[in-house]
Short mmCIF file of C-alpha atoms in Angstrom, two decimals:
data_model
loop_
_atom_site.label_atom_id
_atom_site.label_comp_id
_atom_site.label_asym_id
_atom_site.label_seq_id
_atom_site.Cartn_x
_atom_site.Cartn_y
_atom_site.Cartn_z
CA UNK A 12 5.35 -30.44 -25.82
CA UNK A 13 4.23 -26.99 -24.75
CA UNK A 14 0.61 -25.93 -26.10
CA UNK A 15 0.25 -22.33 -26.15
CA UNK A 16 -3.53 -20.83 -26.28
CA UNK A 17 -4.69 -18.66 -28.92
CA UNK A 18 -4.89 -15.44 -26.91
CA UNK A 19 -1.16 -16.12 -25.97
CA UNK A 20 0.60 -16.58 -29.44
CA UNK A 21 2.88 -13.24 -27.72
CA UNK A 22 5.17 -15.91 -25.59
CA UNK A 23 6.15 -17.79 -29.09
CA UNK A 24 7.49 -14.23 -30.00
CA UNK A 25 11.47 -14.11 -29.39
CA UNK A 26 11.36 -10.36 -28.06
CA UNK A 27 8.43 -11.39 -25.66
CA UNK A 28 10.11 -14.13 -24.53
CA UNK A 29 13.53 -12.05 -24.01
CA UNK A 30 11.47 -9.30 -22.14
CA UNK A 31 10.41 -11.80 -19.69
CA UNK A 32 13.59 -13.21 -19.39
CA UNK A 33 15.53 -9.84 -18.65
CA UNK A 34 12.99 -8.74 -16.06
CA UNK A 35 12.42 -11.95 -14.13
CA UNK A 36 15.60 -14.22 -15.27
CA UNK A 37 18.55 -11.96 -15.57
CA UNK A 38 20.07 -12.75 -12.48
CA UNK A 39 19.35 -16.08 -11.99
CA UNK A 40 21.75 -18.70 -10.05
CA UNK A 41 21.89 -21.01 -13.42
CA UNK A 42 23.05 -19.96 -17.00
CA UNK A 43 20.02 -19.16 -18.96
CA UNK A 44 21.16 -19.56 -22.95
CA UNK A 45 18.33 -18.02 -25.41
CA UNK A 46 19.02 -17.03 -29.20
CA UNK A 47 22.33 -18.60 -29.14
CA UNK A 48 23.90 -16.70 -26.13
CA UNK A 49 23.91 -16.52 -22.12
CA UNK A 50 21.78 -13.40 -21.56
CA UNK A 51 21.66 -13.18 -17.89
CA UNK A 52 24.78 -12.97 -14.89
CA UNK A 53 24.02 -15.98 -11.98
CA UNK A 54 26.66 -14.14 -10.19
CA UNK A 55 25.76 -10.75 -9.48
CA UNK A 56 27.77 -8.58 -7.10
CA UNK A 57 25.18 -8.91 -4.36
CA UNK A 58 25.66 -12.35 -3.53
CA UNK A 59 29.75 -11.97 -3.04
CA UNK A 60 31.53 -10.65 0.08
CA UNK A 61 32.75 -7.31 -0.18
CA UNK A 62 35.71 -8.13 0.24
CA UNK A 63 36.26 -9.73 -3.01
CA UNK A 64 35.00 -6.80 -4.96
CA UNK A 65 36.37 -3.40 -6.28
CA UNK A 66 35.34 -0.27 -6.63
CA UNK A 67 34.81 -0.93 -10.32
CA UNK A 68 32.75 -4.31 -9.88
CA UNK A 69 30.65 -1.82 -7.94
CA UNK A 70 30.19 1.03 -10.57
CA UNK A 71 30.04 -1.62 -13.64
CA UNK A 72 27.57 -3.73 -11.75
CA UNK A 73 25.19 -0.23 -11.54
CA UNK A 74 25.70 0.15 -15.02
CA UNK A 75 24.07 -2.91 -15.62
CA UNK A 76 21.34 -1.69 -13.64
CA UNK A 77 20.77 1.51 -15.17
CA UNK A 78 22.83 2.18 -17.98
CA UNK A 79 21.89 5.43 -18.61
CA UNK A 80 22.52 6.87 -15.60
CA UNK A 81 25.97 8.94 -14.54
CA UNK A 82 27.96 6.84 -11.50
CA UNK A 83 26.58 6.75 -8.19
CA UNK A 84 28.58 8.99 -5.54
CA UNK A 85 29.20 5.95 -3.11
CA UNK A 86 27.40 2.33 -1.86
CA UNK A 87 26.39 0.49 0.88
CA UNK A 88 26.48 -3.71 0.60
CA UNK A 89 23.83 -5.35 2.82
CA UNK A 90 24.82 -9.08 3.98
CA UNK A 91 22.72 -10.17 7.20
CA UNK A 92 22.03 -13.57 7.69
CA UNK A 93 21.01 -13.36 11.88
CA UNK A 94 17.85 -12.82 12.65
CA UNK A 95 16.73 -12.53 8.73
CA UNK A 96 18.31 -13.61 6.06
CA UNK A 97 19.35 -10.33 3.43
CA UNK A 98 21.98 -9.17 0.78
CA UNK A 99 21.93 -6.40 -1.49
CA UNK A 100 23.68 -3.27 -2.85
CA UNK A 101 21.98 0.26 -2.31
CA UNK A 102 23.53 2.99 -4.27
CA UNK A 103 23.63 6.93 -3.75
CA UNK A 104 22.66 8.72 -6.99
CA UNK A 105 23.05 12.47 -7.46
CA UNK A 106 19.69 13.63 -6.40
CA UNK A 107 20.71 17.27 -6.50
CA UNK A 108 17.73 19.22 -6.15
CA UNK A 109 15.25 17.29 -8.23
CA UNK A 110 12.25 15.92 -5.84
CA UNK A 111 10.05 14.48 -8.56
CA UNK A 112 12.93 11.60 -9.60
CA UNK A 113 11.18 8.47 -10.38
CA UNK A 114 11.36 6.04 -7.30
CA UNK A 115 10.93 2.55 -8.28
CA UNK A 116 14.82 1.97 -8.27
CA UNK A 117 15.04 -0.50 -5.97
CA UNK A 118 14.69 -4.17 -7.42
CA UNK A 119 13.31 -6.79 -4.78
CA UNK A 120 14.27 -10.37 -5.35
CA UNK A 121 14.00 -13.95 -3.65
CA UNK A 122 17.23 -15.89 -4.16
CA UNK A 123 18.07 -14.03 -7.63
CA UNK A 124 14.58 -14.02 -8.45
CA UNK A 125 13.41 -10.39 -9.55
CA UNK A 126 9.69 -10.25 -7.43
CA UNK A 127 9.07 -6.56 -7.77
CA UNK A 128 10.51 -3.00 -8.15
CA UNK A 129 7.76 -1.63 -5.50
CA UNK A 130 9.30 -1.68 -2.34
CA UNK A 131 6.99 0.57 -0.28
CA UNK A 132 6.36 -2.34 2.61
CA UNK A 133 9.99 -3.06 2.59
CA UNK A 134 12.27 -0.09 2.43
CA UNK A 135 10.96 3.28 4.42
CA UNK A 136 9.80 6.33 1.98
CA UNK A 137 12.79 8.30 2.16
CA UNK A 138 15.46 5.33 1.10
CA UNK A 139 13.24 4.53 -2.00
CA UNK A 140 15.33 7.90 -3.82
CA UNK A 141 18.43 5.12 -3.72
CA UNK A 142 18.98 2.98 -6.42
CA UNK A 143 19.84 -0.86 -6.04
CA UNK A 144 18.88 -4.39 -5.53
CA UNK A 145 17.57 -6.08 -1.74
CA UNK A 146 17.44 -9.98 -1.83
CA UNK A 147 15.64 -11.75 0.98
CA UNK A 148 13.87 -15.43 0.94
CA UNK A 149 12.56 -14.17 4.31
CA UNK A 150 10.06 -11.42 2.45
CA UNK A 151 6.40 -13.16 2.04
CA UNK A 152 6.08 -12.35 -0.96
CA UNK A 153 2.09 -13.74 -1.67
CA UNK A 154 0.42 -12.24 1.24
CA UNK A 155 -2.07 -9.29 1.35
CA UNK A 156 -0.32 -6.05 1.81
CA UNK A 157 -1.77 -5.48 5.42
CA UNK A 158 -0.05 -8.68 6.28
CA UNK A 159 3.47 -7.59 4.97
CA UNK A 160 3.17 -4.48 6.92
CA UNK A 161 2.75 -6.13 10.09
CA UNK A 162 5.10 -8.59 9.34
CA UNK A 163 7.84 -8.76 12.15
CA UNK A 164 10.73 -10.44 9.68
CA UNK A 165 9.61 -7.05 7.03
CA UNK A 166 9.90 -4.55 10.34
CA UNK A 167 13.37 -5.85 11.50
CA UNK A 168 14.70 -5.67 7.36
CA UNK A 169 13.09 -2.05 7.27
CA UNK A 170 14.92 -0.82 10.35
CA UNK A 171 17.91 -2.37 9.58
CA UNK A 172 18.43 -0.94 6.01
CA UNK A 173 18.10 2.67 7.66
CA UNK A 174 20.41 1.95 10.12
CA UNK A 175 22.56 0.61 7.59
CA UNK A 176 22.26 4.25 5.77
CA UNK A 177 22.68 5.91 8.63
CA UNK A 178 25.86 4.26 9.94
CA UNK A 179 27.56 4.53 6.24
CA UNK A 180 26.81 8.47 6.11
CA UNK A 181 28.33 8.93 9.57
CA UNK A 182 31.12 6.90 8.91
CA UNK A 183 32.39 8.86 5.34
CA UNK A 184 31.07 12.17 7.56
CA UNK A 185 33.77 11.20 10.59
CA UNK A 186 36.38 9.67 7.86
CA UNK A 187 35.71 12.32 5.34
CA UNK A 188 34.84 15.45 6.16
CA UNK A 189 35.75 17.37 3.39
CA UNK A 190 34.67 14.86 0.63
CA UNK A 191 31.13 14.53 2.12
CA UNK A 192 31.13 18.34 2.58
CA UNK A 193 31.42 18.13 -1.55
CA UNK A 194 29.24 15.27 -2.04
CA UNK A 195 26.26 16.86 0.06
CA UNK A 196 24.47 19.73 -2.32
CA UNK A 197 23.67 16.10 -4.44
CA UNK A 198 22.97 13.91 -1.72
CA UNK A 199 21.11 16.73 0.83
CA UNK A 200 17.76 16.51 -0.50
CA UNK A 201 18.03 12.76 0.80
CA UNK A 202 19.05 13.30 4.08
CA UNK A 203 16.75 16.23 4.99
CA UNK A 204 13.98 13.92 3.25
CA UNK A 205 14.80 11.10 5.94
CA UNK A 206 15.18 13.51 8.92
CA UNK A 207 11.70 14.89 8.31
CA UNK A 208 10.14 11.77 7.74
CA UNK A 209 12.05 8.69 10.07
CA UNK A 210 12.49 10.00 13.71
CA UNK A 211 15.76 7.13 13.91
CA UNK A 212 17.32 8.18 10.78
CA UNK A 213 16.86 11.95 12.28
CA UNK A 214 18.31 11.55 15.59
CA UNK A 215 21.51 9.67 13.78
CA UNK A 216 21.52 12.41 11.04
CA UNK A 217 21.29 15.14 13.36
CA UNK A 218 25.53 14.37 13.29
CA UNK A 219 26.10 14.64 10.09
CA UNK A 220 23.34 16.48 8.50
CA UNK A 221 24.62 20.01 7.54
CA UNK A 222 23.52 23.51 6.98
CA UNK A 223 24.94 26.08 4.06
CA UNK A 224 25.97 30.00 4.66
CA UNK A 225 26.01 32.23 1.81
CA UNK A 226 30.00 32.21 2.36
CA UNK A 227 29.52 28.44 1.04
CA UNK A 228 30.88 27.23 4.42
CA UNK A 229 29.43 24.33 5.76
CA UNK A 230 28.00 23.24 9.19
CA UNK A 231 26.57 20.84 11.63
CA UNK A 232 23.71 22.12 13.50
CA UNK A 233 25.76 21.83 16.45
CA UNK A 234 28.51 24.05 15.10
CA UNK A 235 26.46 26.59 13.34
CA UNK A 236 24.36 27.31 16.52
CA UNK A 237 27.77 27.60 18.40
CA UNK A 238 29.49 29.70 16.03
CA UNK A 239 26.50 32.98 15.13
CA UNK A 240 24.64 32.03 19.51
CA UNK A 241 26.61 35.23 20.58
CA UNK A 242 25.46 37.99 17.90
CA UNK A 243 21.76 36.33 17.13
CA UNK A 244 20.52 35.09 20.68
CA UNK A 245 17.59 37.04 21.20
CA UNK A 246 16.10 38.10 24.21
CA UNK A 247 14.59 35.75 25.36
CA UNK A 248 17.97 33.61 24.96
CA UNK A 249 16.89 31.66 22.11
CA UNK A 250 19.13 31.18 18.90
CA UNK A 251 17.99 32.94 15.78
CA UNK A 252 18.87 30.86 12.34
CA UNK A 253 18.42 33.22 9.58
CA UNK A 254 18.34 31.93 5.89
CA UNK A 255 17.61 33.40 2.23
CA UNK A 256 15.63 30.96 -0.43
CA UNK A 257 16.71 33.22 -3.08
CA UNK A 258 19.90 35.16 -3.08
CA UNK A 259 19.32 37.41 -5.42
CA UNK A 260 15.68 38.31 -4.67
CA UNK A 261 16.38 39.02 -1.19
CA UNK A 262 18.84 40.70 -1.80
CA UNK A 263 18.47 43.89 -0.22
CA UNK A 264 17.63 41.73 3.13
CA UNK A 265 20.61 40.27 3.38
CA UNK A 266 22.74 43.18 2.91
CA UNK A 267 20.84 44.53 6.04
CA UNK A 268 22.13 41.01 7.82
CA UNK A 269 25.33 41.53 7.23
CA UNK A 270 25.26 45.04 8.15
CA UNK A 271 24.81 44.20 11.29
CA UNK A 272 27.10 41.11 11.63
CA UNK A 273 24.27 38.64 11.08
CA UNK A 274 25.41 35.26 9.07
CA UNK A 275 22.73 33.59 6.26
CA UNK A 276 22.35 30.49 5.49
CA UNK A 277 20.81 29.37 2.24
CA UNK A 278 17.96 27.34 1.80
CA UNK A 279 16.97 26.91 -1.22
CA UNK A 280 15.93 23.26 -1.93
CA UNK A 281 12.65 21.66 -3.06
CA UNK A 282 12.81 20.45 0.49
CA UNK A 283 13.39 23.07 2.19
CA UNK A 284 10.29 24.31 3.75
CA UNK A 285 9.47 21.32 4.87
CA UNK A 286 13.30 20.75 6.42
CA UNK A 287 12.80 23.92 8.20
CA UNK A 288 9.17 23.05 9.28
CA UNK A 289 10.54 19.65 11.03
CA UNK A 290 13.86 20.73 12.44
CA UNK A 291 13.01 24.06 14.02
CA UNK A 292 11.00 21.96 17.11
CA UNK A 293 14.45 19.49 17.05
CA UNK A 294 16.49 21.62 17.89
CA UNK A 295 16.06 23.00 21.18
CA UNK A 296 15.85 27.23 21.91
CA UNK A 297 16.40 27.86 17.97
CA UNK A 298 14.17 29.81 15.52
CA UNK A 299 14.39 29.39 12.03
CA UNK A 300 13.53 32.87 10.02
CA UNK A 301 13.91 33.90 6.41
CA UNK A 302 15.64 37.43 6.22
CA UNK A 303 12.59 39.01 4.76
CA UNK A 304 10.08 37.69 7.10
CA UNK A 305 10.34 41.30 9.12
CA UNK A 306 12.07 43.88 10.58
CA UNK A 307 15.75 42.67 11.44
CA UNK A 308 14.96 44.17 14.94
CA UNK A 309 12.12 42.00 15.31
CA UNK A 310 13.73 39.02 13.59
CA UNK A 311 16.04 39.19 15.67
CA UNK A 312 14.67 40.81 19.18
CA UNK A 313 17.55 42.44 21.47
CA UNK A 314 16.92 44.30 24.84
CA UNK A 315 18.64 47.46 23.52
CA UNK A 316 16.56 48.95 20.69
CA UNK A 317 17.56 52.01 18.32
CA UNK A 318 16.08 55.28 19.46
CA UNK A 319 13.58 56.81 17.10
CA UNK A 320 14.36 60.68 15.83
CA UNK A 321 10.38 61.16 15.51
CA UNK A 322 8.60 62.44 18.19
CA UNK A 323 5.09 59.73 19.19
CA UNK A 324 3.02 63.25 17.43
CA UNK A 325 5.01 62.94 14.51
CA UNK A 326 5.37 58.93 14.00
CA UNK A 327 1.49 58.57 13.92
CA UNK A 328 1.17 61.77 10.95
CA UNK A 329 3.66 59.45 9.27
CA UNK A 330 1.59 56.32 9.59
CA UNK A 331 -1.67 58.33 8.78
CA UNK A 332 -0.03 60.05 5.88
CA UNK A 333 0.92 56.19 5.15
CA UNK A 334 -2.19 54.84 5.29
CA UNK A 335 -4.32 57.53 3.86
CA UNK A 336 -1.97 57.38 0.54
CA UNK A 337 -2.03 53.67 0.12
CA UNK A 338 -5.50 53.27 1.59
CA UNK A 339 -6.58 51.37 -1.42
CA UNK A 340 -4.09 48.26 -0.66
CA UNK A 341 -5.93 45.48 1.17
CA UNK A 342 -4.58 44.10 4.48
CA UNK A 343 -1.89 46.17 4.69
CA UNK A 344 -0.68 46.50 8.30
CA UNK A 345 1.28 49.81 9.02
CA UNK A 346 3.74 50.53 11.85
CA UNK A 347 6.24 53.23 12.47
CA UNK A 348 9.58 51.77 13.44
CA UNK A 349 13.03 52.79 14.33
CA UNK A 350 15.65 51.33 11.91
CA UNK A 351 18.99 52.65 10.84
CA UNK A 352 19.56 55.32 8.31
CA UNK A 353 21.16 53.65 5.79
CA UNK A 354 18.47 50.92 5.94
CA UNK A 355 15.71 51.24 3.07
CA UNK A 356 12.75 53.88 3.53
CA UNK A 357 10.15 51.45 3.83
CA UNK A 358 10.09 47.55 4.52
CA UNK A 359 7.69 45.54 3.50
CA UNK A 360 7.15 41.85 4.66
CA UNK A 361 5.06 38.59 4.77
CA UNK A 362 4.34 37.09 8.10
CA UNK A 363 5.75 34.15 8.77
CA UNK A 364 3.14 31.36 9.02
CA UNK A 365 2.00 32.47 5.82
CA UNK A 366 5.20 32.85 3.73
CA UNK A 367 5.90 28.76 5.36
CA UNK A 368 2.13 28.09 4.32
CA UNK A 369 2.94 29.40 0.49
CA UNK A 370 6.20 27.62 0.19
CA UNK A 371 5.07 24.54 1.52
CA UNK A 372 2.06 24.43 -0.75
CA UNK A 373 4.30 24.91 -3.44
CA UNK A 374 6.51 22.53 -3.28
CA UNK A 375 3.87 20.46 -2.77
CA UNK A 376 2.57 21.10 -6.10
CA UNK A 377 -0.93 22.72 -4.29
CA UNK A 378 -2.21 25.63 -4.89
CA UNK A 379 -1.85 27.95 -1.73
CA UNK A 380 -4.79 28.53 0.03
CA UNK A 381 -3.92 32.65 0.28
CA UNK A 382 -3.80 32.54 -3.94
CA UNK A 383 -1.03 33.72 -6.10
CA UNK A 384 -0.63 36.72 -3.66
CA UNK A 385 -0.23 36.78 0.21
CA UNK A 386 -3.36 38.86 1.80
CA UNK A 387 -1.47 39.82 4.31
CA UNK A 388 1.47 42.55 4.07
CA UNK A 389 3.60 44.07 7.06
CA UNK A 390 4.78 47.89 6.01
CA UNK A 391 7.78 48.96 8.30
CA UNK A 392 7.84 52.78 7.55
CA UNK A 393 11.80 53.93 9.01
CA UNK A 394 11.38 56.14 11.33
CA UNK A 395 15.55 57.45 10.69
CA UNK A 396 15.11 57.59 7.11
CA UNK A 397 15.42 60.76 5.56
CA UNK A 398 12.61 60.37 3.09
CA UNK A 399 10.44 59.76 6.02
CA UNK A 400 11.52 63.25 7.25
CA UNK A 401 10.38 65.01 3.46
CA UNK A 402 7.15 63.07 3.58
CA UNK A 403 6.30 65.08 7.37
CA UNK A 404 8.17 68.05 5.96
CA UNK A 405 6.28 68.15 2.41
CA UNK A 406 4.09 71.45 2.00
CA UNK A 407 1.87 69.86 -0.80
CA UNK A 408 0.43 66.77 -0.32
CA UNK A 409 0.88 65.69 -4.01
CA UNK A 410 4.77 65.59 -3.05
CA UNK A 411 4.06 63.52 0.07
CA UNK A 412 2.25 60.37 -1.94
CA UNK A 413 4.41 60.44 -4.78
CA UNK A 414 7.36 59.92 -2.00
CA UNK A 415 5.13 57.37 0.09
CA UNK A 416 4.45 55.63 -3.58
CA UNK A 417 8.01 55.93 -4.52
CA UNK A 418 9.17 54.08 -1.15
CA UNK A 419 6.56 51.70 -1.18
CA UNK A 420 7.07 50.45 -4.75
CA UNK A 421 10.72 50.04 -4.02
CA UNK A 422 9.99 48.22 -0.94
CA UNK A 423 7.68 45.80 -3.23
CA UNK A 424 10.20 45.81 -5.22
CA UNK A 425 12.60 44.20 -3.08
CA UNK A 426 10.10 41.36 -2.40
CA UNK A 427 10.00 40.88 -6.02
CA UNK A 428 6.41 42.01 -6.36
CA UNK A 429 6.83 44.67 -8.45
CA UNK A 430 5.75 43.28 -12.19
CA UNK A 431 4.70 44.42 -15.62
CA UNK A 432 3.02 48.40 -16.31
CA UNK A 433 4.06 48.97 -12.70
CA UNK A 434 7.13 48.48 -12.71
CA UNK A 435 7.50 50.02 -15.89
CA UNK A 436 6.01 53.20 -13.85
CA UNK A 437 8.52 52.36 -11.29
CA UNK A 438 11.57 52.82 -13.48
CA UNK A 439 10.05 55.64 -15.32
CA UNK A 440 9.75 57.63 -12.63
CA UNK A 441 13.11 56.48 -10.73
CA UNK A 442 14.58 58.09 -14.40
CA UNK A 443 12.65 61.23 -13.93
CA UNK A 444 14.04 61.71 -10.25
CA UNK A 445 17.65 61.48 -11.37
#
């Protein structure tokens, strides 16, 4: 006879009793009949060899798991049994480019016994974006936290799960190529994640990890610093990467690039900034840029510079012409530089640390310490350009700063900074030019 307390009349409830039973019971080793029916599978995929199963155990065994979700792009099956005692499946999802995706996939039981779904002790950071099930009798499972993180049994199951990972990518990478080349705009986010935050997983991924032109050709970091080391070694001999975050807003940068034989890569992930952050100091004499972070000639630093037409006399009346005109802009740094003609009038850019500072901070859902709007603005006034030559040649000074305004806007413009009543000016007046 079981005698059930007042304050726990819930467990006589049949959908109480069938919630307990799903989450703790439904993979049990015995047949557990309730309302007529066996409700739970003693045999789940995880304790067979993989050799008996198919790919569609494999997919209809994840359905059970999470039946709303769409099938997983491939699988790993864990069966150790020297010097710890483990099985389990861990499936890829599509992560694509969503970073906030609930965690919490990964079930944790003790001989098909569901313990918890919070694996943070057992399974590193990064491999908790995979979906699955770990079973281990070897995971003490009433302790005090601090003592499962010390625990040597827990440290041995936690590096072997990411070698595990690792060793599965490389292998479809080497067996593959072209199929993980496809798989890895859903499955990048993941790796990037665990290069940037397990130094093991990074070295191994450093193979098969790869990098994206705008061409939509992919790359190895290897192969992409062999193929553009000739035309964007700087000189100081080290290997400039350049990327864009947003194609279409930098636009007008890349076009420059490509003037001048440069290749782009795209980086335009969640992760990104971070990625970029932890790689650059991986990989050794290579610097990472965005296209807009400056000048291409100081992006990308040659020994042989273009010759400016100005003489020094007339490149500082530019630059004080500049300045006096758009005086009123705070931290605006000015310089007079030589650039080709077909180039834009006037470039205007954010310096590094603090365009990494803002996109870090955003994707880290803080606000940036610099505000909505960098402080800090480099304007690279084209010493080749003809406009530059009309501002120097301008009899009336009104003529001059509607130029210098006219180039100016258009450079913000290109940065995508140009919003609302002034670029409503911008247009206006572009109209009344023509």
């Amino acid at each position: 006879i079981l005698h059930i307390a007042e304050d726990s009349e819930e467990f006589l409830m049949k959908y109480r009793l069938n919630e307990i039973l799903e989450k703790y019971g439904k993979f049990l080793p015995v047949e557990i009949e309730f309302d007529e029916k066996i409700i739970n599978n003693p045999n789940p995929i995880w304790t067979k060899q993989p050799s008996e199963l198919k790919d569609e155990d494999y997919i209809s065994f994840y359905k059970e798991l999470h039946p709303m979700s769409e099938d997983p792009l491939f699988w790993i099956h864990l069966n150790v049994d020297y010097p710890f005692n483990l099985t389990g499946v861990l499936y890829f999802p599509k992560l694509k480019n969503d970073f906030s995706i609930k965690k919490e996939k990964i079930q944790l039981y003790s001989r098909q016994v569901f313990i918890t779904d919070e694996v943070n002790d057992v399974v590193p950071d990064f491999l908790q974006l995979l979906h699955g099930v770990i079973d281990s009798p070897d995971i003490p499972l009433n302790v005090s936290r601090s003592y499962l993180q010390s625990d040597s049994n827990v440290k041995k199951i936690n590096g072997y799960i990411t070698r595990k990972v690792a060793d599965k990518l490389s292998e479809i990478f080497r067996n593959d190529r072209e199929g993980f080349e496809k798989k890895f705009d859903d499955i990048g986010l993941f790796v990037k994640y665990g290069m940037i935050s397990d130094d093991k997983f990074g070295e191994k991924a450093k193979e098969f990890c790869l990098v994206k032109n705008l061409a939509g050709k992919h790359f190895t970091f290897e192969e992409y610093t062999e193929k553009v080391k000739e035309n964007q070694t700087d000189k100081g001999g080290t290997v400039v990467w350049l990327y864009a975050s947003d194609v279409q807003k930098q636009d007008t940068y890349i076009q420059s690039a490509q003037k001048r034989g440069y290749d782009v890569l795209i980086f335009d992930s969640v992760i990104d900034p971070h990625f970029i952050n932890g790689i650059e100091y991986k990989i050794e004499k290579t610097s990472i840029k965005r296209v807009d972070a400056d000048t291409l000639d100081k992006l990308i630093e040659k020994e042989i510079k273009l010759e400016s037409v100005l003489s020094k006399d007339d490149e500082e009346r530019a630059k004080k012409l500049f300045e006096e005109t758009l005086g009123g802009t705070p931290k605006l740094t000015i310089t007079v530089e030589a650039m080709p003609t077909d180039e834009m009038p006037v470039v205007i850019t954010i310096p590094e640390f603090i365009r990494r500072m803002n996109d870090m901070a955003a994707t880290s859902g803080q606000k940036s310490m610099f505000g909505d709007m960098p402080t800090m603005l480099n304007l690279a006034i084209n010493a080749n350009h003809p406009v530059t030559q009309k501002v120097l040649n301008a009899t009336d000074p009104s003529e001059a700063s509607a130029l210098i305004r006219h180039a100016y806007n258009l450079a913000l413009l290109s940065q995508g900074m140009l919003s609302g009543s002034d670029l409503t000016a911008f247009v206006q007046q572009a109209v009344s030019r023509l």
